PDB file of C-alpha atoms in Angstrom:
ATOM      1  CA  MET A  24     108.266 115.222 118.518  1.00  0.00           C
ATOM      2  CA  GLN A  25     105.824 118.011 117.814  1.00  0.00           C
ATOM      3  CA  GLN A  26     102.748 117.224 115.739  1.00  0.00           C
ATOM      4  CA  LYS A  27     102.363 119.246 112.591  1.00  0.00           C
ATOM      5  CA  PRO A  28      98.982 120.792 111.886  1.00  0.00           C
ATOM      6  CA  LYS A  29      96.765 119.513 109.110  1.00  0.00           C
ATOM      7  CA  LEU A  30      96.852 121.884 106.144  1.00  0.00           C
ATOM      8  CA  ILE A  31      93.895 122.546 103.888  1.00  0.00           C
ATOM      9  CA  ILE A  32      94.670 122.964 100.177  1.00  0.00           C
ATOM     10  CA  ASN A  33      95.124 126.763 100.380  1.00  0.00           C
ATOM     11  CA  GLU A  34      97.502 126.337 103.325  1.00  0.00           C
ATOM     12  CA  GLN A  35      99.416 123.671 101.406  1.00  0.00           C
ATOM     13  CA  ILE A  36     100.041 126.190  98.612  1.00  0.00           C
ATOM     14  CA  LYS A  37     101.259 128.734 101.180  1.00  0.00           C
ATOM     15  CA  HIS A  38     103.506 126.086 102.714  1.00  0.00           C
ATOM     16  CA  LEU A  39     105.026 125.279  99.312  1.00  0.00           C
ATOM     17  CA  LYS A  40     105.637 128.977  98.713  1.00  0.00           C
ATOM     18  CA  LYS A  41     107.461 129.217 102.066  1.00  0.00           C
ATOM     19  CA  LEU A  42     109.712 126.450 100.792  1.00  0.00           C
ATOM     20  CA  ASN A  43     110.492 128.657  97.765  1.00  0.00           C
ATOM     21  CA  ILE A  44     108.554 126.434  95.357  1.00  0.00           C
ATOM     22  CA  THR A  45     107.305 128.702  92.592  1.00  0.00           C
ATOM     23  CA  PHE A  46     104.110 128.768  90.564  1.00  0.00           C
ATOM     24  CA  GLU A  47     105.401 130.310  87.340  1.00  0.00           C
ATOM     25  CA  ASN A  48     104.578 127.449  84.983  1.00  0.00           C
ATOM     26  CA  THR A  49     101.462 126.344  86.850  1.00  0.00           C
ATOM     27  CA  THR A  50      98.902 128.676  88.367  1.00  0.00           C
ATOM     28  CA  GLU A  51      97.991 128.345  92.007  1.00  0.00           C
ATOM     29  CA  ASN A  52      94.467 127.342  90.999  1.00  0.00           C
ATOM     30  CA  GLN A  53      95.852 124.562  88.800  1.00  0.00           C
ATOM     31  CA  ALA A  54      98.065 123.467  91.701  1.00  0.00           C
ATOM     32  CA  LYS A  55      95.079 123.432  94.074  1.00  0.00           C
ATOM     33  CA  SER A  56      93.129 121.331  91.598  1.00  0.00           C
ATOM     34  CA  PHE A  57      96.038 118.922  91.215  1.00  0.00           C
ATOM     35  CA  LEU A  58      96.402 118.549  94.984  1.00  0.00           C
ATOM     36  CA  ALA A  59      92.667 118.001  95.367  1.00  0.00           C
ATOM     37  CA  LYS A  60      92.211 115.493  92.523  1.00  0.00           C
ATOM     38  CA  HIS A  61      95.481 113.824  91.575  1.00  0.00           C
ATOM     39  CA  SER A  62      98.046 113.725  94.353  1.00  0.00           C
ATOM     40  CA  TYR A  63      98.826 114.903  97.853  1.00  0.00           C
ATOM     41  CA  LEU A  64     101.321 117.222  99.491  1.00  0.00           C
ATOM     42  CA  PHE A  65     103.469 114.626 101.249  1.00  0.00           C
ATOM     43  CA  LYS A  66     104.072 112.691  98.039  1.00  0.00           C
ATOM     44  CA  LEU A  67     104.820 115.800  95.977  1.00  0.00           C
ATOM     45  CA  LYS A  68     107.229 117.089  98.616  1.00  0.00           C
ATOM     46  CA  SER A  69     109.121 113.803  98.445  1.00  0.00           C
ATOM     47  CA  PHE A  70     109.991 114.614  94.815  1.00  0.00           C
ATOM     48  CA  ALA A  71     111.398 117.985  95.917  1.00  0.00           C
ATOM     49  CA  LYS A  72     114.308 116.143  97.522  1.00  0.00           C
ATOM     50  CA  ASN A  73     115.808 115.951  94.026  1.00  0.00           C
ATOM     51  CA  TYR A  74     116.464 119.714  94.179  1.00  0.00           C
ATOM     52  CA  ARG A  75     118.979 121.784  96.088  1.00  0.00           C
ATOM     53  CA  LYS A  76     117.794 123.524  99.183  1.00  0.00           C
ATOM     54  CA  ASP A  77     119.380 126.412 101.057  1.00  0.00           C
ATOM     55  CA  ALA A  78     118.278 128.733 103.864  1.00  0.00           C
ATOM     56  CA  ASN A  79     115.667 130.295 101.524  1.00  0.00           C
ATOM     57  CA  GLY A  80     114.181 126.953 100.491  1.00  0.00           C
ATOM     58  CA  TYR A  81     114.354 124.986  97.268  1.00  0.00           C
ATOM     59  CA  GLN A  82     116.285 126.393  94.348  1.00  0.00           C
ATOM     60  CA  ASN A  83     114.812 126.496  90.831  1.00  0.00           C
ATOM     61  CA  LEU A  84     111.813 124.374  91.739  1.00  0.00           C
ATOM     62  CA  ASP A  85     108.462 125.107  90.169  1.00  0.00           C
ATOM     63  CA  PHE A  86     105.296 123.224  91.105  1.00  0.00           C
ATOM     64  CA  GLU A  87     105.081 122.013  87.501  1.00  0.00           C
ATOM     65  CA  TYR A  88     108.266 119.973  88.008  1.00  0.00           C
ATOM     66  CA  LEU A  89     106.671 118.195  90.964  1.00  0.00           C
ATOM     67  CA  VAL A  90     103.634 117.422  88.799  1.00  0.00           C
ATOM     68  CA  LYS A  91     105.913 115.925  86.136  1.00  0.00           C
ATOM     69  CA  PHE A  92     107.686 113.788  88.739  1.00  0.00           C
ATOM     70  CA  SER A  93     104.279 112.639  89.952  1.00  0.00           C
ATOM     71  CA  SER A  94     103.277 111.648  86.412  1.00  0.00           C
ATOM     72  CA  LEU A  95     106.547 109.782  85.865  1.00  0.00           C
ATOM     73  CA  ASP A  96     106.094 108.027  89.194  1.00  0.00           C
ATOM     74  CA  SER A  97     102.604 106.911  88.179  1.00  0.00           C
ATOM     75  CA  ILE A  98     103.831 105.617  84.810  1.00  0.00           C
ATOM     76  CA  PHE A  99     106.721 103.803  86.486  1.00  0.00           C
ATOM     77  CA  ARG A 100     104.418 102.183  89.056  1.00  0.00           C
ATOM     78  CA  SER A 101     102.104 100.973  86.275  1.00  0.00           C
ATOM     79  CA  LEU A 102     105.058  99.521  84.383  1.00  0.00           C
ATOM     80  CA  VAL A 103     106.403  97.733  87.473  1.00  0.00           C
ATOM     81  CA  LEU A 104     102.934  96.329  88.202  1.00  0.00           C
ATOM     82  CA  GLU A 105     102.564  95.079  84.622  1.00  0.00           C
ATOM     83  CA  LEU A 106     106.033  93.492  84.699  1.00  0.00           C
ATOM     84  CA  SER A 107     105.262  91.849  88.039  1.00  0.00           C
ATOM     85  CA  LEU A 108     102.049  90.348  86.682  1.00  0.00           C
ATOM     86  CA  VAL A 109     103.842  89.046  83.588  1.00  0.00           C
ATOM     87  CA  CYS A 110     106.592  87.519  85.764  1.00  0.00           C
ATOM     88  CA  GLU A 111     103.985  85.910  88.015  1.00  0.00           C
ATOM     89  CA  HIS A 112     102.231  84.396  85.000  1.00  0.00           C
ATOM     90  CA  LEU A 113     105.484  83.099  83.493  1.00  0.00           C
ATOM     91  CA  ILE A 114     106.593  81.537  86.789  1.00  0.00           C
ATOM     92  CA  LYS A 115     103.237  79.813  87.237  1.00  0.00           C
ATOM     93  CA  THR A 116     103.337  78.585  83.629  1.00  0.00           C
ATOM     94  CA  GLN A 117     106.846  77.196  84.121  1.00  0.00           C
ATOM     95  CA  ILE A 118     105.874  75.422  87.354  1.00  0.00           C
ATOM     96  CA  CYS A 119     102.865  73.809  85.674  1.00  0.00           C
ATOM     97  CA  ALA A 120     104.894  72.838  82.591  1.00  0.00           C
ATOM     98  CA  ILE A 121     107.598  71.170  84.692  1.00  0.00           C
ATOM     99  CA  SER A 122     104.974  69.321  86.725  1.00  0.00           C
ATOM    100  CA  SER A 123     103.123  68.203  83.591  1.00  0.00           C
ATOM    101  CA  GLU A 124     106.305  66.732  82.063  1.00  0.00           C
ATOM    102  CA  ASN A 125     107.288  64.870  85.244  1.00  0.00           C
ATOM    103  CA  LEU A 126     105.559  61.482  85.071  1.00  0.00           C
ATOM    104  CA  ARG A 127     106.388  60.763  88.746  1.00  0.00           C
ATOM    105  CA  ASP A 128     104.550  63.931  89.864  1.00  0.00           C
ATOM    106  CA  ASP A 129     100.822  63.522  90.422  1.00  0.00           C
ATOM    107  CA  GLY A 130     100.506  67.205  91.408  1.00  0.00           C
ATOM    108  CA  TYR A 131      99.189  66.335  94.865  1.00  0.00           C
ATOM    109  CA  GLU A 132     102.502  65.188  96.325  1.00  0.00           C
ATOM    110  CA  THR A 133     104.186  68.431  95.274  1.00  0.00           C
ATOM    111  CA  VAL A 134     101.525  70.434  97.112  1.00  0.00           C
ATOM    112  CA  ARG A 135     101.893  68.218 100.219  1.00  0.00           C
ATOM    113  CA  GLU A 136     105.666  68.738 100.186  1.00  0.00           C
ATOM    114  CA  PHE A 137     105.192  72.470  99.695  1.00  0.00           C
ATOM    115  CA  GLN A 138     102.800  72.654 102.651  1.00  0.00           C
ATOM    116  CA  GLU A 139     105.117  70.583 104.856  1.00  0.00           C
ATOM    117  CA  ASN A 140     108.088  72.835 104.142  1.00  0.00           C
ATOM    118  CA  ILE A 141     106.528  76.189 104.985  1.00  0.00           C
ATOM    119  CA  ASP A 142     106.092  77.532 108.496  1.00  0.00           C
ATOM    120  CA  GLU A 143     102.767  77.294 110.296  1.00  0.00           C
ATOM    121  CA  LYS A 144     101.873  80.967 109.826  1.00  0.00           C
ATOM    122  CA  LYS A 145     102.372  80.779 106.045  1.00  0.00           C
ATOM    123  CA  ARG A 146     100.513  77.453 105.922  1.00  0.00           C
ATOM    124  CA  GLN A 147      97.518  78.972 107.736  1.00  0.00           C
ATOM    125  CA  THR A 148      97.588  82.063 105.510  1.00  0.00           C
ATOM    126  CA  LEU A 149      97.712  79.853 102.428  1.00  0.00           C
ATOM    127  CA  LYS A 150      94.850  77.733 103.739  1.00  0.00           C
ATOM    128  CA  ASN A 151      92.731  80.827 104.448  1.00  0.00           C
ATOM    129  CA  GLN A 152      93.505  82.334 101.031  1.00  0.00           C
ATOM    130  CA  THR A 153      92.714  79.048  99.326  1.00  0.00           C
ATOM    131  CA  VAL A 154      89.349  78.742 101.082  1.00  0.00           C
ATOM    132  CA  PHE A 155      88.553  82.384 100.323  1.00  0.00           C
ATOM    133  CA  THR A 156      89.503  82.011  96.659  1.00  0.00           C
ATOM    134  CA  LEU A 157      87.650  78.730  96.287  1.00  0.00           C
ATOM    135  CA  GLU A 158      84.593  80.263  97.957  1.00  0.00           C
ATOM    136  CA  LYS A 159      84.711  83.062  95.437  1.00  0.00           C
ATOM    137  CA  LEU A 160      85.197  80.644  92.553  1.00  0.00           C
ATOM    138  CA  LEU A 161      82.673  78.038  93.612  1.00  0.00           C
ATOM    139  CA  LYS A 162      80.325  80.297  95.619  1.00  0.00           C
ATOM    140  CA  ASN A 163      79.392  77.281  97.646  1.00  0.00           C
ATOM    141  CA  THR A 164      81.047  76.179 100.896  1.00  0.00           C
ATOM    142  CA  ALA A 165      79.747  72.611 100.496  1.00  0.00           C
ATOM    143  CA  ASN A 166      81.895  72.170  97.399  1.00  0.00           C
ATOM    144  CA  ILE A 167      84.964  73.299  99.349  1.00  0.00           C
ATOM    145  CA  CYS A 168      84.379  70.524 101.860  1.00  0.00           C
ATOM    146  CA  HIS A 169      84.257  68.126  98.920  1.00  0.00           C
ATOM    147  CA  TYR A 170      87.659  69.312  97.679  1.00  0.00           C
ATOM    148  CA  GLY A 171      89.179  69.633 101.147  1.00  0.00           C
ATOM    149  CA  PHE A 172      92.769  70.735 100.944  1.00  0.00           C
ATOM    150  CA  LEU A 173      93.927  68.052  98.560  1.00  0.00           C
ATOM    151  CA  LEU A 174      94.820  70.396  95.767  1.00  0.00           C
ATOM    152  CA  ARG A 175      96.672  69.509  92.631  1.00  0.00           C
ATOM    153  CA  LEU A 176      99.660  71.676  91.851  1.00  0.00           C
ATOM    154  CA  GLN A 177      97.972  73.311  88.845  1.00  0.00           C
ATOM    155  CA  ILE A 178      95.039  74.413  91.016  1.00  0.00           C
ATOM    156  CA  LEU A 179      97.281  75.665  93.820  1.00  0.00           C
ATOM    157  CA  VAL A 180      99.404  77.659  91.379  1.00  0.00           C
ATOM    158  CA  SER A 181      96.312  79.357  89.967  1.00  0.00           C
ATOM    159  CA  LEU A 182      95.196  80.290  93.493  1.00  0.00           C
ATOM    160  CA  LEU A 183      98.541  81.605  94.702  1.00  0.00           C
ATOM    161  CA  GLY A 184      99.430  85.241  94.393  1.00  0.00           C
ATOM    162  CA  PHE A 185     102.946  86.391  93.544  1.00  0.00           C
ATOM    163  CA  MET A 186     103.739  87.121  97.191  1.00  0.00           C
ATOM    164  CA  ASN A 187     103.107  83.469  98.106  1.00  0.00           C
ATOM    165  CA  PHE A 188     106.137  82.384  96.078  1.00  0.00           C
ATOM    166  CA  THR A 189     108.532  83.994  98.556  1.00  0.00           C
TER     167      THR A 189
END
């Protein structure tokens, strides 16, 4: 596979023109500014796949449309991130609520069972993340030795990130 050359901003504009992407609604200078400050060619070109292409290049595609797709993509990513954080919070809240209502659950046993039922790689990752997070929270390694890895469920849940639930 042949390597493609790196294109500076001016060459990126020329490349887009070769693909029949127009600059009627956005000036080339505005496009250069957008490419330099807000996005990058590879990402913008991925949005062009929504348009028909023939031997001459893309049909009815102005750079402004790519900018709008980029803006929508950014808004969508922010929304998905916000929803993910809300879901993470609600799941953690539910786990803690269930544990709090269960009189047979001391919080420690649940964590021991959790640690026993995950593979060694995940266990080590969790241990490293827990130490790192506790170090940040306590800013004192001696206190971590005091706590060891006997964590109550409520503490573990607050330390876990969303990806640790999978």
